[in-house]
Coordinates of C-alpha atoms in Angstrom, one line a residue:
Chain V
M1096 CA -18.4 -14.1 34.4
D1097 CA -15.4 -13.1 35.9
I1098 CA -14.4 -9.6 34.2
G1099 CA -10.5 -10.1 34.8
K1100 CA -11.0 -13.4 32.8
I1101 CA -12.1 -11.8 29.7
W1102 CA -9.4 -8.8 29.9
N1103 CA -7.2 -11.7 29.9
Y1104 CA -8.4 -13.1 26.9
I1105 CA -8.3 -10.5 24.8
S1106 CA -4.8 -9.6 25.8
K1107 CA -3.4 -12.6 23.7
P1108 CA -1.8 -10.8 20.4
E1109 CA -3.3 -13.8 18.4
V1110 CA -7.4 -13.2 19.7
V1111 CA -7.6 -9.2 18.8
P1112 CA -7.6 -10.2 14.6
R1113 CA -10.3 -12.4 15.2
L1114 CA -12.4 -9.8 17.7
F1115 CA -11.6 -7.0 15.1
A1116 CA -12.8 -9.2 12.5
A1117 CA -16.1 -10.3 13.9
F1118 CA -16.6 -6.7 14.9
L1119 CA -15.9 -5.4 11.6
C1120 CA -18.9 -8.0 10.5
L1121 CA -21.5 -6.5 12.5
I1122 CA -20.7 -2.9 11.5
L1123 CA -20.7 -3.7 7.6
A1124 CA -23.7 -5.5 7.8
I1125 CA -26.0 -2.1 8.7
E1126 CA -24.9 -1.3 5.1
F1127 CA -27.7 -3.6 4.1
F1128 CA -30.2 -1.2 6.2
V1129 CA -28.7 2.1 4.5
P1130 CA -30.1 3.0 1.7
T1131 CA -26.9 3.8 -1.1
T1132 CA -27.5 6.8 -3.3
Y1133 CA -25.5 8.0 -6.5
Y1134 CA -24.4 11.0 -7.0
K1135 CA -25.3 11.8 -10.4
D1136 CA -22.6 14.3 -11.0
Q1137 CA -19.3 12.8 -10.5
L1138 CA -15.7 14.0 -11.3
Y1139 CA -13.9 12.2 -14.4
P1140 CA -16.7 11.1 -15.8
K1141 CA -16.8 7.9 -18.0
D1142 CA -18.6 7.8 -21.2
I1143 CA -21.7 4.7 -21.7
P1144 CA -20.3 1.8 -21.8
Q1145 CA -19.5 0.4 -25.1
S1146 CA -20.4 3.6 -27.0
Q1147 CA -16.8 4.1 -28.3
I1148 CA -16.2 0.6 -29.7
F1149 CA -15.1 0.8 -33.2
K1150 CA -15.9 4.3 -33.5
S1151 CA -12.4 5.4 -32.1
S1152 CA -9.5 3.6 -32.2
L1153 CA -8.7 4.3 -28.4
A1154 CA -11.7 3.0 -27.0
P1155 CA -13.1 3.2 -24.3
Y1156 CA -10.4 5.8 -23.3
D1157 CA -11.0 7.9 -25.8
R1158 CA -11.4 11.5 -24.1
G1159 CA -10.5 14.0 -26.9
G1160 CA -8.4 16.1 -27.6
V1161 CA -5.1 16.1 -30.2
P1162 CA -2.1 15.1 -29.2
L1163 CA -0.1 18.2 -28.4
I1164 CA -2.4 20.2 -29.8
K1165 CA -5.8 20.2 -28.2
P1166 CA -6.1 19.2 -25.1
A1167 CA -8.9 17.0 -23.8
D1168 CA -11.8 18.6 -21.8
I1169 CA -11.8 16.9 -18.3
K1170 CA -13.8 17.4 -15.4
T1171 CA -11.4 18.1 -12.3
Q1172 CA -11.6 19.1 -8.6
Y1173 CA -9.5 22.1 -8.6
P1174 CA -9.2 23.5 -12.3
Q1175 CA -7.5 26.3 -11.2
F1176 CA -4.6 24.7 -9.9
E1177 CA -4.0 22.9 -12.9
P1178 CA -2.4 24.6 -16.1
I1179 CA -1.9 21.5 -18.1
R1180 CA -5.2 20.2 -17.6
G1181 CA -6.1 17.1 -20.1
K1182 CA -2.8 18.0 -22.3
I1183 CA -1.0 14.7 -20.7
T1184 CA -4.9 13.1 -21.4
A1185 CA -4.5 14.0 -25.0
Y1186 CA -0.9 12.9 -25.2
L1187 CA 0.0 9.7 -27.3
T1188 CA 4.0 8.7 -28.2
P1189 CA 4.7 8.1 -31.6
L1190 CA 5.0 4.3 -31.4
S1191 CA 1.2 4.4 -30.1
Q1192 CA 0.1 6.9 -32.4
W1193 CA 1.5 4.3 -34.9
L1194 CA 0.1 1.3 -33.8
S1195 CA -3.5 3.2 -32.9
E1196 CA -3.4 3.9 -36.5
K1197 CA -3.0 0.0 -37.3
T1198 CA -5.2 -1.3 -34.6
P1199 CA -8.8 -0.5 -33.1
Y1200 CA -8.2 -2.1 -30.3
F1201 CA -5.1 -0.1 -28.9
G1202 CA -7.4 1.2 -26.2
T1203 CA -7.3 -2.0 -24.5
T1204 CA -3.3 -1.0 -23.5
I1205 CA -3.1 2.6 -23.7
V1206 CA -3.9 2.9 -19.9
S1207 CA -0.6 1.9 -19.2
T1208 CA 1.7 3.3 -21.9
P1209 CA 2.6 7.2 -21.5
G1210 CA -0.4 9.8 -21.9
G1211 CA -4.3 9.2 -21.4
I1212 CA -6.2 9.6 -19.0
L1213 CA -5.3 7.1 -16.2
D1214 CA -1.6 8.4 -16.3
E1215 CA -3.2 12.0 -16.1
I1216 CA -4.9 11.1 -12.6
L1217 CA -2.0 9.0 -11.0
Y1218 CA 0.5 11.5 -12.1
Y1219 CA -0.4 15.0 -11.9
T1220 CA -4.0 15.9 -10.3
R1221 CA -3.8 12.8 -7.8
G1222 CA -0.1 12.7 -7.7
M1223 CA 0.4 12.3 -4.3
D1224 CA -1.8 8.7 -4.3
T1225 CA 0.9 7.1 -6.8
I1226 CA 3.6 8.6 -4.1
L1227 CA 2.2 7.1 -1.3
E1228 CA 1.2 3.6 -3.1
S1229 CA 5.2 3.4 -4.4
L1230 CA 6.3 4.6 -0.8
T1231 CA 4.2 1.6 0.7
L1232 CA 5.9 -0.7 -1.8
L1233 CA 9.1 0.6 -1.1
I1234 CA 8.9 -0.4 2.7
S1235 CA 7.4 -3.1 2.6
F1236 CA 10.1 -4.4 0.1
M1237 CA 12.9 -2.9 2.9
I1238 CA 10.8 -5.0 5.6
F1239 CA 11.0 -8.0 3.7
S1240 CA 14.6 -7.9 2.5
W1241 CA 16.0 -7.1 6.0
I1242 CA 14.5 -9.8 7.3
Y1243 CA 15.3 -12.1 4.3
L1244 CA 19.1 -10.8 4.5
N1245 CA 19.4 -11.1 8.2
R1246 CA 18.2 -14.5 9.0
E1247 CA 21.6 -15.8 9.9
R1248 CA 21.7 -13.1 12.6
V1249 CA 22.8 -14.0 16.1
E1250 CA 21.7 -11.9 19.2
Chain J
M248 CA -14.9 25.5 -8.4
S249 CA -13.3 27.9 -6.3
L250 CA -11.6 26.9 -2.9
N251 CA -14.3 26.8 -0.1
I252 CA -12.0 28.0 3.0
D253 CA -15.4 29.0 5.3
S254 CA -16.5 25.7 6.6
I255 CA -13.0 24.5 8.0
A256 CA -13.0 24.8 11.8
G257 CA -10.2 27.1 13.2
V258 CA -8.2 29.8 11.2
F259 CA -7.2 29.2 7.7
Y260 CA -3.5 30.2 7.4
G261 CA -3.4 28.9 3.8
Y262 CA -2.8 26.1 1.5
I263 CA -0.5 23.9 -1.0
P264 CA -2.1 22.7 -4.0
F265 CA -1.0 19.3 -5.7
G266 CA -3.6 19.4 -8.5
D267 CA -6.7 17.9 -7.0
I268 CA -5.0 17.4 -3.5
V269 CA -4.6 20.5 -1.7
F270 CA -3.0 20.4 1.7
Y271 CA -4.2 23.2 3.8
F272 CA -3.3 24.8 6.8
T273 CA -5.1 25.5 10.2
E274 CA -4.2 26.2 14.1
F275 CA -4.9 22.5 14.7
S276 CA -2.9 21.1 11.4
L277 CA -0.2 23.2 12.0
I278 CA 0.5 22.5 15.6
G279 CA 0.1 19.0 14.8
F280 CA 2.6 19.2 12.1
I281 CA 4.9 20.6 14.2
I282 CA 5.0 18.1 16.9
A283 CA 5.4 15.6 14.6
L284 CA 8.5 16.9 12.8
F285 CA 10.0 18.0 16.1
F286 CA 9.7 14.4 17.7
T287 CA 10.8 13.0 14.4
L288 CA 13.9 14.7 14.9
V289 CA 14.4 13.6 18.7
V290 CA 14.0 10.1 17.3
Y291 CA 16.8 10.7 14.7
L292 CA 19.0 12.5 17.1
T293 CA 18.8 9.8 20.4
K294 CA 20.3 7.0 20.9
P295 CA 18.0 3.9 21.6
E296 CA 17.8 3.0 25.3
K297 CA 19.4 -0.3 26.8
Q298 CA 18.1 -2.7 28.6
L299 CA 19.1 -5.3 31.9
E300 CA 17.6 -8.3 32.6
F301 CA 17.3 -9.9 35.7
Q302 CA 18.1 -13.6 35.6
I303 CA 15.8 -15.4 38.3
G304 CA 17.1 -18.5 39.7
D305 CA 20.6 -17.7 37.7
F306 CA 23.4 -16.1 38.0
G307 CA 24.5 -13.2 35.9
D308 CA 22.7 -10.6 34.4
K309 CA 21.5 -10.0 30.4
L310 CA 22.2 -6.9 28.4
N311 CA 19.6 -6.0 26.1
Y312 CA 20.8 -4.0 23.2
V313 CA 19.9 -2.9 19.7
S314 CA 22.6 -4.0 17.0
L315 CA 23.9 -1.0 14.7
E316 CA 22.3 -2.4 11.4
E317 CA 18.8 -3.0 13.3
L318 CA 19.3 0.3 14.6
K319 CA 19.5 1.4 11.3
I320 CA 16.6 0.5 10.1
R321 CA 14.2 1.0 12.8
R322 CA 15.4 4.0 12.7
L323 CA 14.7 4.7 9.2
M324 CA 11.0 3.3 9.8
A325 CA 10.5 5.6 12.7
I326 CA 11.5 8.9 10.4
V327 CA 9.4 7.4 7.4
C328 CA 6.4 7.1 10.6
G329 CA 6.8 10.4 11.9
I330 CA 7.3 12.0 8.1
C331 CA 4.3 10.3 7.3
T332 CA 2.4 11.6 10.5
A333 CA 3.8 15.3 9.9
F334 CA 2.1 15.3 6.2
A335 CA -0.8 13.3 7.4
M336 CA -1.8 16.4 10.0
L337 CA -1.8 18.4 6.2
T338 CA -3.8 16.8 3.6
G339 CA -7.1 17.6 2.3
D340 CA -8.2 14.5 0.7
L341 CA -10.0 11.6 2.4
F342 CA -8.4 9.0 0.1
D343 CA -5.0 10.4 0.4
Y344 CA -5.2 10.3 4.2
A345 CA -6.7 7.1 3.7
L346 CA -3.0 5.6 2.1
F347 CA -1.0 8.0 4.6
L348 CA -2.5 5.9 7.0
A349 CA -1.5 3.1 5.2
V350 CA 1.9 3.9 4.9
I351 CA 2.0 4.3 8.6
G352 CA 0.5 1.4 9.8
I353 CA 3.6 -0.3 7.7
A354 CA 6.2 1.5 8.7
N355 CA 4.7 1.0 12.3
M356 CA 5.0 -3.1 11.3
G357 CA 8.8 -2.3 10.4
I358 CA 9.8 -1.0 13.8
V359 CA 8.2 -3.8 15.4
S360 CA 9.4 -6.5 12.9
A361 CA 13.1 -6.2 13.0
V362 CA 13.5 -7.7 16.7
K363 CA 14.0 -11.0 16.3
K364 CA 12.0 -12.7 19.3
E365 CA 8.9 -14.8 19.1
G366 CA 6.5 -12.7 20.6
V367 CA 7.5 -9.6 19.2
L368 CA 7.2 -11.3 15.8
S369 CA 3.8 -12.6 16.8
A370 CA 2.6 -9.3 17.8
A371 CA 3.7 -7.6 14.1
F372 CA 2.2 -10.6 12.4
Y373 CA -1.3 -10.1 14.0
Y374 CA -0.6 -6.4 14.1
G375 CA -0.5 -6.9 10.4
I376 CA -3.5 -8.8 9.6
I377 CA -5.0 -6.2 11.6
A378 CA -3.9 -3.6 9.2
M379 CA -4.7 -5.7 6.3
I380 CA -8.3 -6.1 7.3
S381 CA -8.9 -2.9 7.7
T382 CA -8.3 -1.7 4.2
L383 CA -11.7 -2.6 3.5
P384 CA -13.2 0.0 6.0
L385 CA -10.8 2.6 5.1
F386 CA -11.1 2.5 1.1
G387 CA -14.3 1.2 1.1
A388 CA -15.7 4.4 3.3
S389 CA -14.0 7.0 0.8
A390 CA -15.1 5.1 -2.0
L391 CA -18.5 5.0 -0.9
I392 CA -18.3 8.6 -0.2
L393 CA -16.8 9.3 -3.1
A394 CA -20.0 7.9 -4.9
K395 CA -22.6 9.8 -3.0
T396 CA -21.4 13.1 -3.0
G397 CA -19.3 13.2 -5.6
T398 CA -15.8 14.6 -4.1
L399 CA -13.0 13.3 -2.3
S400 CA -11.9 16.8 -0.8
I401 CA -12.3 17.6 2.6
L402 CA -13.0 21.5 1.9
E403 CA -15.7 20.7 -0.3
L404 CA -17.2 18.2 1.6
A405 CA -17.2 20.7 4.6
K406 CA -19.2 23.1 2.6
N407 CA -23.1 21.2 2.5
S408 CA -24.5 18.7 4.6
H409 CA -24.5 15.2 2.7
D410 CA -25.7 12.8 5.7
L411 CA -22.8 10.6 6.1
L412 CA -23.0 9.2 9.3
F413 CA -22.7 5.4 8.1
Q414 CA -19.9 6.1 6.0
K415 CA -18.1 8.1 8.7
I416 CA -18.4 5.6 11.2
I417 CA -16.7 2.6 8.9
Y418 CA -13.9 5.2 8.1
A419 CA -12.9 5.4 12.0
V420 CA -13.1 1.8 12.1
G421 CA -10.6 1.5 9.2
M422 CA -8.5 4.2 10.8
V423 CA -9.0 2.2 14.4
G424 CA -7.6 -0.6 12.6
E425 CA -5.2 0.4 10.7
T426 CA -3.3 2.8 13.3
G427 CA -5.0 3.2 16.1
I428 CA -4.5 -0.1 17.1
A429 CA -0.7 0.0 17.0
P430 CA 0.3 0.7 20.6
F431 CA -1.6 -2.6 21.9
Y432 CA 1.2 -4.1 20.1
A433 CA 3.4 -2.1 20.6
A434 CA 2.7 -2.5 24.4
K435 CA 2.8 -5.9 23.6
A436 CA 6.0 -5.7 22.2
E437 CA 7.9 -3.8 24.9
M438 CA 6.0 -6.6 27.4
F439 CA 8.4 -9.0 25.6
R440 CA 11.5 -7.1 26.4
A441 CA 12.1 -5.5 23.3
P442 CA 15.1 -2.5 23.7
G443 CA 14.7 0.6 21.9
A444 CA 12.9 3.6 23.6
P445 CA 12.3 6.2 21.0
Y446 CA 11.3 4.2 17.9
I447 CA 8.5 2.4 20.2
L448 CA 7.8 6.1 21.4
M449 CA 7.0 6.9 17.8
I450 CA 4.6 4.5 17.5
H451 CA 2.3 5.8 20.1
L452 CA 2.8 9.3 19.1
S453 CA 1.7 8.8 15.7
S454 CA -1.4 7.0 16.5
L455 CA -2.2 9.3 19.2
L456 CA -2.2 12.3 16.4
I457 CA -3.6 10.0 13.7
I458 CA -6.7 9.8 15.9
V459 CA -6.9 13.4 17.0
R460 CA -7.0 14.2 13.1
T461 CA -9.4 11.8 12.3
V462 CA -11.8 13.0 14.4
E463 CA -11.1 16.5 13.3
I464 CA -12.0 15.0 10.1
M465 CA -14.9 13.6 10.8
L466 CA -16.0 16.9 12.5
N467 CA -15.3 19.0 9.1
V468 CA -17.1 16.4 6.9
H469 CA -20.6 16.1 7.5
Chain I
M1396 CA -31.7 6.4 -15.9
D1397 CA -27.8 5.1 -16.5
I1398 CA -26.2 1.8 -15.9
V1399 CA -23.4 2.8 -13.7
S1400 CA -25.9 4.0 -11.2
Y1401 CA -28.2 1.1 -12.3
M1402 CA -25.2 -1.4 -11.1
F1403 CA -24.0 0.9 -8.0
G1404 CA -26.7 -0.7 -5.5
K1405 CA -25.9 -4.1 -6.6
S1406 CA -22.4 -4.3 -6.8
I1407 CA -21.8 -2.1 -2.9
F1408 CA -24.0 -5.5 -1.8
V1409 CA -21.9 -7.9 -3.4
G1410 CA -18.5 -6.2 -2.4
M1411 CA -20.0 -6.2 1.2
I1412 CA -21.3 -9.7 1.0
V1413 CA -18.0 -10.8 0.3
G1414 CA -16.5 -8.9 2.8
I1415 CA -18.5 -10.0 5.7
L1416 CA -18.2 -13.6 4.4
S1417 CA -14.4 -13.4 4.6
L1418 CA -14.3 -11.2 7.6
Y1419 CA -16.9 -14.4 9.5
A1420 CA -14.2 -17.0 8.3
I1421 CA -11.6 -14.8 9.8
S1422 CA -13.1 -14.6 12.9
R1423 CA -13.4 -18.3 13.2
Q1424 CA -10.0 -19.4 12.2
K1425 CA -7.6 -20.6 14.1
S1426 CA -4.7 -21.0 11.9
D1427 CA -2.3 -18.5 11.1
L1428 CA -1.6 -19.6 7.4
H1429 CA -5.2 -19.6 6.5
T1430 CA -5.9 -15.7 8.3
L1431 CA -3.1 -14.3 6.1
L1432 CA -4.7 -16.3 2.8
L1433 CA -8.2 -15.0 3.9
T1434 CA -7.3 -11.2 4.5
D1435 CA -6.4 -11.4 0.6
L1436 CA -10.2 -12.0 0.3
V1437 CA -11.0 -9.0 2.1
E1438 CA -9.0 -6.7 0.1
C1439 CA -11.1 -8.2 -2.9
A1440 CA -14.3 -6.8 -1.5
M1441 CA -12.4 -3.5 -1.0
L1442 CA -11.4 -3.2 -4.7
V1443 CA -15.4 -4.4 -5.6
I1444 CA -16.9 -1.5 -3.6
I1445 CA -14.6 1.0 -5.1
A1446 CA -14.8 -0.3 -8.8
A1447 CA -18.8 0.3 -8.1
V1448 CA -18.5 3.7 -8.5
G1449 CA -17.6 3.3 -12.0
T1450 CA -15.3 6.7 -13.0
D1451 CA -11.8 7.3 -14.5
L1452 CA -11.1 8.2 -10.8
A1453 CA -12.8 5.1 -9.5
E1454 CA -10.4 3.3 -12.1
A1455 CA -7.3 5.1 -11.4
L1456 CA -8.2 4.6 -7.1
I1457 CA -7.7 1.0 -7.8
L1458 CA -4.4 0.7 -8.3
P1459 CA -3.5 2.3 -4.8
G1460 CA -5.6 -0.2 -3.3
L1461 CA -4.5 -3.0 -5.0
V1462 CA -0.8 -1.9 -4.4
V1463 CA -1.2 -1.2 -0.1
G1464 CA -3.1 -4.7 -0.3
L1465 CA 0.0 -6.7 -2.5
A1466 CA 2.5 -4.8 -0.6
E1467 CA 1.1 -5.7 3.0
V1468 CA 1.3 -9.6 2.3
L1469 CA 5.0 -9.3 1.2
A1470 CA 5.6 -7.8 4.4
V1471 CA 3.5 -10.1 6.9
S1472 CA 3.9 -13.1 5.0
E1473 CA 7.5 -12.7 5.6
I1474 CA 7.4 -11.8 8.9
L1475 CA 5.1 -15.2 9.8
I1476 CA 7.7 -17.6 7.8
Y1477 CA 10.3 -15.6 10.2
R1478 CA 8.3 -16.2 13.1
N1479 CA 7.6 -19.6 12.9
E1480 CA 11.8 -20.4 12.0
V1481 CA 12.2 -18.3 15.2
R1482 CA 9.7 -20.6 17.1
K1483 CA 11.2 -23.9 15.5
N1484 CA 15.0 -22.5 16.5
N1485 CA 13.4 -21.9 20.0
L1486 CA 12.2 -25.9 20.1
M1487 CA 14.9 -27.4 19.3
S1488 CA 17.9 -25.9 18.5
D1489 CA 18.9 -26.8 15.1
N1490 CA 19.7 -24.8 12.1
K1491 CA 17.5 -25.6 9.2
K1492 CA 17.3 -23.0 6.2
L1493 CA 14.1 -22.0 5.1
R1494 CA 13.2 -21.5 1.5
L1495 CA 11.4 -18.6 -0.2
F1496 CA 7.3 -18.5 0.7
E1497 CA 7.9 -22.0 2.2
E1498 CA 4.7 -21.7 4.4
F1499 CA 3.0 -21.7 1.0
L1500 CA 4.9 -24.9 -0.7
A1501 CA 3.8 -28.4 0.0
K1502 CA 5.1 -29.9 3.1
E1503 CA 5.2 -33.4 1.6
E1504 CA 7.2 -34.2 -1.5
P1505 CA 4.5 -35.7 -4.0
Y1506 CA 6.1 -38.7 -5.6
V1507 CA 8.0 -37.9 -8.8
N1508 CA 8.8 -40.1 -11.6
T1509 CA 12.6 -39.9 -11.6
D1510 CA 13.1 -41.8 -14.8
V1511 CA 12.1 -39.0 -16.4
N1512 CA 15.3 -37.2 -17.9
F1513 CA 14.6 -33.4 -17.6
N1514 CA 17.9 -32.5 -19.3
K1515 CA 16.5 -33.3 -22.2
M1516 CA 13.9 -31.7 -22.6
E1517 CA 14.6 -28.6 -24.9
V1518 CA 11.9 -26.3 -23.6
I1519 CA 13.1 -26.3 -20.1
Y1520 CA 16.0 -24.5 -21.4
S1521 CA 14.7 -22.3 -24.0
A1522 CA 11.1 -21.3 -23.5
P1523 CA 11.8 -19.3 -20.4
K1524 CA 14.0 -16.9 -21.9
F1525 CA 11.8 -16.3 -24.4
I1526 CA 8.9 -15.5 -22.1
G1527 CA 11.0 -13.2 -20.4
F1528 CA 12.6 -11.3 -23.3
I1529 CA 9.0 -10.7 -24.4
L1530 CA 7.4 -9.8 -21.2
V1531 CA 10.3 -7.4 -20.4
L1532 CA 9.9 -5.7 -23.9
Y1533 CA 6.5 -5.2 -23.2
G1534 CA 7.1 -4.2 -20.2
A1535 CA 9.2 -1.6 -21.2
F1536 CA 6.9 -0.2 -24.1
L1537 CA 4.7 0.4 -21.4
T1538 CA 6.2 2.5 -18.8
G1539 CA 4.7 3.5 -15.7
F1540 CA 3.9 1.1 -12.4
T1541 CA 2.2 -1.4 -14.9
G1542 CA 4.8 -1.4 -17.2
G1543 CA 7.0 -2.4 -14.2
A1544 CA 5.1 -5.1 -12.5
V1545 CA 5.0 -7.0 -16.4
M1546 CA 8.8 -6.5 -16.6
A1547 CA 8.7 -7.7 -13.0
S1548 CA 6.7 -10.5 -14.0
G1549 CA 9.0 -11.2 -17.0
L1550 CA 12.1 -11.3 -14.5
L1551 CA 10.4 -13.0 -12.1
F1552 CA 9.5 -16.0 -14.3
Y1553 CA 12.8 -16.4 -15.8
L1554 CA 14.7 -16.5 -12.5
L1555 CA 12.1 -19.2 -11.0
S1556 CA 12.8 -21.5 -14.3
Q1557 CA 16.4 -21.1 -13.6
G1558 CA 16.3 -22.3 -10.0
A1559 CA 13.6 -24.7 -11.0
I1560 CA 16.2 -26.4 -13.3
G1561 CA 19.0 -26.2 -10.4
N1562 CA 20.5 -23.2 -12.3
G1563 CA 19.4 -21.1 -9.3
V1564 CA 21.8 -17.9 -7.6
S1565 CA 22.9 -19.3 -4.6
F1566 CA 22.4 -16.7 -1.5
N1567 CA 26.0 -15.5 -0.8
D1568 CA 25.6 -14.6 -4.9
I1569 CA 22.7 -12.6 -4.2
K1570 CA 23.7 -10.9 -1.2
H1571 CA 26.2 -8.6 -2.6
S1572 CA 23.9 -7.9 -5.9
W1573 CA 21.2 -7.0 -3.9
E1574 CA 22.0 -4.0 -1.9
A1575 CA 22.8 -2.6 -5.2
I1576 CA 19.5 -3.4 -6.9
S1577 CA 17.4 -2.1 -3.9
G1578 CA 19.3 1.0 -3.7
F1579 CA 18.8 1.4 -8.0
S1580 CA 15.2 1.3 -7.6
G1581 CA 14.9 3.5 -4.2
I1582 CA 17.1 5.7 -6.5
M1583 CA 14.8 5.8 -9.1
W1584 CA 12.0 6.7 -6.5
A1585 CA 13.5 9.9 -5.2
F1586 CA 14.4 10.7 -8.8
W1587 CA 10.6 10.5 -9.6
I1588 CA 9.4 12.8 -7.1
L1589 CA 11.7 15.1 -7.4
L1590 CA 12.0 15.2 -10.9
G1591 CA 8.9 14.3 -12.2
F1592 CA 6.4 15.1 -9.7
A1593 CA 7.6 18.8 -9.0
G1594 CA 8.5 19.5 -12.0
F1595 CA 4.5 19.2 -13.3
F1596 CA 3.8 21.5 -10.6
L1597 CA 7.1 24.1 -11.3
F1598 CA 7.0 23.7 -14.7
P1599 CA 4.2 23.2 -16.1
E1600 CA 4.9 24.5 -20.1
H1601 CA 7.6 21.1 -20.3
Y1602 CA 5.1 19.0 -19.4
L1603 CA 6.5 15.7 -22.0
F1604 CA 9.5 15.7 -20.8
F1605 CA 8.2 15.2 -16.9
L1606 CA 6.1 12.7 -18.0
V1607 CA 8.1 10.1 -20.1
I1608 CA 10.3 10.7 -17.0
T1609 CA 7.9 9.8 -14.5
G1610 CA 6.9 6.6 -16.6
C1611 CA 10.3 5.4 -16.9
A1612 CA 11.5 6.0 -13.4
L1613 CA 8.1 3.9 -12.2
A1614 CA 8.7 1.2 -14.6
L1615 CA 12.2 0.8 -13.9
K1616 CA 11.6 0.9 -9.9
V1617 CA 8.8 -1.3 -10.0
G1618 CA 10.4 -3.5 -12.4
S1619 CA 14.0 -4.1 -10.6
K1620 CA 12.5 -4.0 -7.2
L1621 CA 9.5 -6.9 -7.5
G1622 CA 12.0 -8.8 -10.1
L1623 CA 14.6 -9.5 -7.2
I1624 CA 12.2 -11.8 -5.9
G1625 CA 12.3 -14.1 -8.2
S1626 CA 16.2 -14.4 -7.7
L1627 CA 15.6 -15.6 -3.7
R1628 CA 16.0 -19.0 -3.8
I1629 CA 18.4 -21.0 -1.8

């Protein structure tokens, strides 16, 4: 086969995603022959699943600590750079504190109120990730709205 | 856990800690950082080029120029792309680096897609498809590395040997899809006669720096 | 042997199967729209692999992965619509306006029994307001990224339903307020970085103040931004 024809074929923009997907398919198939191992001593460990149900109203996100008094004990990568480690995890807003006394199911929604383990990770210890994540949304929204609002523009 | 600075290639000049994510300076990353910032400044100050198109079999030449609104959005995207490239040189965390790549990819798409021409928009669309596909190898490889070694920090991963060959391969493939393939589509856009030189050049520069930086990370992580 | 490491290998296996099958489908696909839809499936595989790690860190890493996928779908689908419009204009130069996400709507209008008088259905007028109000309140209570998304879905639902009964906002009306609302959203983003994120590291003793600022600014940013999409209907 003529190599010029192959070059011409892969120079079309619409062919490259298909070729890339097929190539990725082959690469990922190697995974089945590579042994997957799991390192036991992970950062930010979770409790055993279902072990906190009905023992704490913040289940399954109860990581210990008392709001504003005692910081929770969490395992981070570099504790020396984090002077307030665990304090955000332990914090609960007054409203959510009141709710958590009323119901044993408050843990299902604590992940997104201010305070809690996920807020500690997302805002503080890995805050740079969240900045980039919202920057991605911001930029894609810019592209979207620019194209949308300038549709009637003529060259 | 103390910060491991011995196993990193090159002279270690300093670090900026943001919690778990540590930005560090070595000879290599500092040079890449300065180059990226310098070119961002160049893009900010330069006016875009204009093209004169000959009409074959017809009279009169056609002037291609960049209108003011289009200039503004493309310059903004090029600046975002440049700043993100600069900070991607410094970051010391695999997942953070993957997110930087995602931002650069989407900013590249923005630079290309502001042109109202069918071929250019087509190139932007197919580039977007590849960028979306390659989030699987990129973020998936970071997750596999986290599971296997228990850390995401490049400084910690450089300390011991972990046998990460397969994970490194798919991480590199993800990088290729997310930003490495961008010059191909940028060249396509140029071929379709899209004006605006410094902005398209930003795509080439960022992709070049990112490829070199990924190689450096892959050599450090072992 | 604990449950997470027991399930890890199996979850990775499932994620890889999903990824490989959808990638294979993309490699055989000729239609642009179907390719776009299938890439969403690839992102699901990515989320499965991240979730397999099973720590709090993995749970926090899912959110960036999800948002990156969402953002790229938003931008790429708009580029596809615009490309098709330009292509159509090139083929025949009549200027027909397109609706938002037209690719996803049915091409042929299905037969509707027009004898039904929608104006007499009270629930169409009252329910969207109520549901939107509840969702916005709940989003304000949650704060943060999730709260913003809940708030935005309330706004989205309300505005889309207003469009469905014919009270939609016209293009000329939205064009002026659009810039203002998206500018507000961008300012909130900068506000969060300068006051929220930097504050944690500069003044760690006032962390509570910065935590509340961070949560509220993120909620307002995401909520106002995504809510805008609902008002797009021509």
